[in-house]
Short mmCIF file of C-alpha atoms in Angstrom, two decimals:
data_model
loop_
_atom_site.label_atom_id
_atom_site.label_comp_id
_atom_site.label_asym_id
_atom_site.label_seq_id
_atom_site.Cartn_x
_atom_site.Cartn_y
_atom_site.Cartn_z
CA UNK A 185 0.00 0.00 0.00
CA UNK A 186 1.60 3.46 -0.91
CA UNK A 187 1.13 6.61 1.42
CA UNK A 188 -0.32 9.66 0.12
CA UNK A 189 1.17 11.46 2.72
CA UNK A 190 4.11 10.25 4.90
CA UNK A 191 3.00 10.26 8.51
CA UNK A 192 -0.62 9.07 7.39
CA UNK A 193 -1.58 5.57 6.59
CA UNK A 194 -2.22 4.44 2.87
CA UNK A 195 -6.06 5.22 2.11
CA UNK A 196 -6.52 1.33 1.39
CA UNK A 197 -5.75 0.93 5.64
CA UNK A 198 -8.53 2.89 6.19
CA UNK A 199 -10.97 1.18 4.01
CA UNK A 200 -9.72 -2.19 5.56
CA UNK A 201 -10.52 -0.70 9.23
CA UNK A 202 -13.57 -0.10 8.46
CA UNK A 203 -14.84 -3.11 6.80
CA UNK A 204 -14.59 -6.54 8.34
CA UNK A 205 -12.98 -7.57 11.17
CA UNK A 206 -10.59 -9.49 9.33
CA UNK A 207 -9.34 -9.49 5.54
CA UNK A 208 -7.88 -12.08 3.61
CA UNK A 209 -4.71 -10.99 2.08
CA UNK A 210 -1.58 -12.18 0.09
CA UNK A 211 1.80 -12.29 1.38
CA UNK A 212 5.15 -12.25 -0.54
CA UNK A 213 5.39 -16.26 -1.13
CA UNK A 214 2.16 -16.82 -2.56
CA UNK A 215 0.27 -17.88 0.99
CA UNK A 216 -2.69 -16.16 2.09
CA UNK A 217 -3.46 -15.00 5.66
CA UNK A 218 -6.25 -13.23 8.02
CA UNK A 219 -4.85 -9.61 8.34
CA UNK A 220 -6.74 -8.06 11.41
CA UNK A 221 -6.31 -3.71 11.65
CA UNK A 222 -8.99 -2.42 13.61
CA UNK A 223 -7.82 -1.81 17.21
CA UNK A 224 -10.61 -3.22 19.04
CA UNK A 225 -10.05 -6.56 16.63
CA UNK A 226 -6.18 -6.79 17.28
CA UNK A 227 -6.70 -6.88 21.25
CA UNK A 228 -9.43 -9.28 20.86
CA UNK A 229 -7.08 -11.52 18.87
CA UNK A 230 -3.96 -11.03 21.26
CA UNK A 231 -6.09 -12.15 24.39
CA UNK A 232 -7.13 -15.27 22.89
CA UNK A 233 -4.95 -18.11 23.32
CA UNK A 234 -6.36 -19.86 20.54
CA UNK A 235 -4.06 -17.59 18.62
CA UNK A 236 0.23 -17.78 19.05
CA UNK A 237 2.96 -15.79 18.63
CA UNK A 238 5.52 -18.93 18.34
CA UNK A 239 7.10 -17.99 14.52
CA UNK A 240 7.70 -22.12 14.20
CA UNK A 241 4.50 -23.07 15.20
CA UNK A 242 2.39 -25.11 11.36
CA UNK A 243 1.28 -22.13 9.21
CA UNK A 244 2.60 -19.17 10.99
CA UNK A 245 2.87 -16.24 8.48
CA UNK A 246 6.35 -15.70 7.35
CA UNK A 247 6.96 -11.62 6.69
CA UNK A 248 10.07 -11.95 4.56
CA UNK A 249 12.29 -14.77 3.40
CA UNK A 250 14.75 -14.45 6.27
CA UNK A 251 11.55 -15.49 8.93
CA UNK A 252 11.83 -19.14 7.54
CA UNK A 253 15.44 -19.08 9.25
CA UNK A 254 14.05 -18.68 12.18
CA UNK A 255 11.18 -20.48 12.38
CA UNK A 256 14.18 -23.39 11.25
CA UNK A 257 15.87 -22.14 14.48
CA UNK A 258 13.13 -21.85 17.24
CA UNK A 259 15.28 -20.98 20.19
CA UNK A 260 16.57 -18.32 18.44
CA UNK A 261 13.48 -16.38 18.98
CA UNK A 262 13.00 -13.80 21.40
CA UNK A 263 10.48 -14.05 24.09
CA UNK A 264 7.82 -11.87 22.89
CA UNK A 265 7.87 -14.87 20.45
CA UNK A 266 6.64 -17.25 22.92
CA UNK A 267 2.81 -18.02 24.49
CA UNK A 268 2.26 -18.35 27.87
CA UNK A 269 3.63 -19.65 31.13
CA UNK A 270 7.08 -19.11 28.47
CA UNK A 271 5.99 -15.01 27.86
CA UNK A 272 4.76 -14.27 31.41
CA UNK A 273 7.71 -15.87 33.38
CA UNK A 274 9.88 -14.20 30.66
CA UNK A 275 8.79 -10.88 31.08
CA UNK A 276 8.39 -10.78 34.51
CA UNK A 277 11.98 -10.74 35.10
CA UNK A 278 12.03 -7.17 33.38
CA UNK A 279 8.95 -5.93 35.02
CA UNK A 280 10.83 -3.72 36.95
CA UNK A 281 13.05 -1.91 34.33
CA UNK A 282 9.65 -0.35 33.32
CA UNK A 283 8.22 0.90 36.57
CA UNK A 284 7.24 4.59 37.01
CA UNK A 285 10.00 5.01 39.44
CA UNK A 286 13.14 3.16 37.38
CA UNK A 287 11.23 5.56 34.05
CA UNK A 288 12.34 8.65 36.53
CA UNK A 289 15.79 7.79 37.33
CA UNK A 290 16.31 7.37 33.86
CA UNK A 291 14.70 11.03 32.77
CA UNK A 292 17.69 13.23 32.85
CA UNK A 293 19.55 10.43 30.83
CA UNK A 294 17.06 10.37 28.19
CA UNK A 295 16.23 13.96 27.87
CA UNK A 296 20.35 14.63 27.67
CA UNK A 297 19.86 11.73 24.67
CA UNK A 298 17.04 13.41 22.95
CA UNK A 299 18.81 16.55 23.38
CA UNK A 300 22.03 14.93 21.71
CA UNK A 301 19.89 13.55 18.98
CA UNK A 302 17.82 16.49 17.56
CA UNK A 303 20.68 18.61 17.81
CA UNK A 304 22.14 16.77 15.62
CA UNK A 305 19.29 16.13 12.95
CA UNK A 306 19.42 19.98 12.67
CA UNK A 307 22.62 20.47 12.18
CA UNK A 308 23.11 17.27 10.16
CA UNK A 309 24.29 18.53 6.46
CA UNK A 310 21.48 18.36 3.49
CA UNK A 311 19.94 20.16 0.86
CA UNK A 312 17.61 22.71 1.92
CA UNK A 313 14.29 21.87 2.79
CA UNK A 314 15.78 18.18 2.34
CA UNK A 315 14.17 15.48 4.15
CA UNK A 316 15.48 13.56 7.29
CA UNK A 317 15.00 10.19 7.63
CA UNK A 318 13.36 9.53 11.19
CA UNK A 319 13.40 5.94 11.64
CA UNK A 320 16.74 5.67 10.96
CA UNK A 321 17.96 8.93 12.98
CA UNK A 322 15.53 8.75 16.23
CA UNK A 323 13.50 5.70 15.94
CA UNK A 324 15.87 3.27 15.81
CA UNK A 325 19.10 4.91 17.62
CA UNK A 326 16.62 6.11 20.96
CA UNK A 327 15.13 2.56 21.99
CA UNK A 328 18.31 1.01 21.06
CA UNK A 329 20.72 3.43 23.45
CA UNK A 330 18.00 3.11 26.31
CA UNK A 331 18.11 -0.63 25.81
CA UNK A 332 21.92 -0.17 25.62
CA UNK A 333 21.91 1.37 29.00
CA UNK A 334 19.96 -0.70 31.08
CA UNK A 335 22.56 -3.19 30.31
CA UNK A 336 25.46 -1.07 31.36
CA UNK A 337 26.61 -0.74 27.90
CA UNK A 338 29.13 1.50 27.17
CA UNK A 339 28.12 4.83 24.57
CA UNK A 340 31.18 3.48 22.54
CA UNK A 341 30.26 0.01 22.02
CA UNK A 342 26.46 0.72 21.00
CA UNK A 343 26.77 0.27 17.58
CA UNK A 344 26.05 -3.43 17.50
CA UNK A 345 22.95 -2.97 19.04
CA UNK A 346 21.53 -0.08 16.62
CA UNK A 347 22.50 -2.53 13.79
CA UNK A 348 20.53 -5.23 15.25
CA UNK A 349 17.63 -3.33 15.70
CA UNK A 350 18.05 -1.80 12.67
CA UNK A 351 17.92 -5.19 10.92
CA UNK A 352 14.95 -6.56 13.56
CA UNK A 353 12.44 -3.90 11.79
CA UNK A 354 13.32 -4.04 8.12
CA UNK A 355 10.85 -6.18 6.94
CA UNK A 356 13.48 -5.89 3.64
CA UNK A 357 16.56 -7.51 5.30
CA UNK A 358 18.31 -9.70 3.58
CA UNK A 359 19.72 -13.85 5.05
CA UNK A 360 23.39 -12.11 4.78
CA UNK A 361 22.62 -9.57 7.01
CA UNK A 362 20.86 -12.05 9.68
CA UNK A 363 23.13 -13.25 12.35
CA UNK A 364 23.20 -17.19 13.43
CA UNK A 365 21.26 -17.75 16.38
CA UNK A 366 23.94 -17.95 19.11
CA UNK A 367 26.30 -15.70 18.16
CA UNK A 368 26.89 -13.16 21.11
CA UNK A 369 28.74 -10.10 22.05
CA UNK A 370 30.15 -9.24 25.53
CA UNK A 371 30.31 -6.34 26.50
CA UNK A 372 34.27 -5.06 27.61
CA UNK A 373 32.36 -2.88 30.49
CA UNK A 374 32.18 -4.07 33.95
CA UNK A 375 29.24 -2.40 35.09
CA UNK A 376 28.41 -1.47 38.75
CA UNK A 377 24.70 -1.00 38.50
CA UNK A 378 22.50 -3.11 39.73
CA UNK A 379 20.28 -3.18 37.11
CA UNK A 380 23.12 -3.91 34.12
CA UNK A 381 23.93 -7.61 33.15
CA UNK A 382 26.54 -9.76 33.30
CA UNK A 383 25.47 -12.17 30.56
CA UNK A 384 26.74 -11.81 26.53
CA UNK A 385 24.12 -10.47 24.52
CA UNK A 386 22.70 -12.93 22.41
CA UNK A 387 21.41 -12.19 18.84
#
């Protein structure tokens, strides 16, 4: 679907919101697939748990050619790839990293960030009245050097994990650029907060 206008969705979205609650639609290879978009239809199919999020589970839709190498290599996947007790026990272990209170103590870092980022999309050299690519100058680099920090990762070693994120949403990636599951990094820091990790980061 093409955009009209950059930060809107394609016209076609809007028609399929406001038709059925699910559409039948044609992927890349040839299958065919239920594509849900209206809000109220997406949480409906998230709490069901006749529904999974396991990429290796029979008939899962693959997004892009690279997908099937994962769904070869299941424990590759992360664990918002996994249904519950997996997800839950998972994700409880970072509960904490996203309370109100850790969100605070990490303010000043992230506004100093943001600060650090804009600056530099304004002063970043282009033709006049050229455009700036978001995704790949805020989207991508702010999650990644939050994500960075909470594991005590140095500023000057935070290139691996913009690449990898970089890669994660590009529904265009390519097998070359996809990393065998297993191969990890660690870190040369030796953090002393409590809430960085030890443990190589696995991608």
């Amino acid at each position: 679907m093409r955009r009209g206008c950059p930060v809107d969705p394609p016209p076609q979205l809007a028609e399929l919101r406001a038709g059925p609650a699910a559409s039948r639609v044609t992927l890349w290879d040839g299958s065919e697939v239920w594509l849900v978009t209206a809000h109220a239809h997406v949480r409906a199919v998230l709490g069901d748990r006749r529904f999974t999020a396991v990429t290796s589970a029979p008939g899962f839709p693959m997004m892009t050619p690279t997908s099937q190498l994962v769904r070869a290599q299941p424990k590759s996947a992360s664990f918002i790839r996994m249904d519950d007790p997996d997800h839950s026990r998972l994700r409880s272990m970072l509960t904490r990293e996203f309370l109100q209170r850790r969100a605070d103590e990490m303010r000043p870092m992230l506004r100093e960030m943001l600060d650090e980022i804009l600056s530099g999309l304004v002063s970043a050299e282009r033709p006049e009245g050229g455009p700036v690519d978001l995704v790949a100058n805020l989207t991508i680099p702010v999650p990644s050097r939050v994500i960075a920090a909470m594991f005590g990762i140095p500023a000057g070693e935070r290139g691996l994990m913009e690449d990898r994120s970089a890669i994660l949403i590009d529904r265009g990636y390519t097998p070359s650029r996809w990393a065998p599951p297993g191969t990890s990094w660690t870190p040369s820091c030796a953090s002393s907060s409590s809430h960085a990790s030890a443990n190589p980061v696995t991608t």
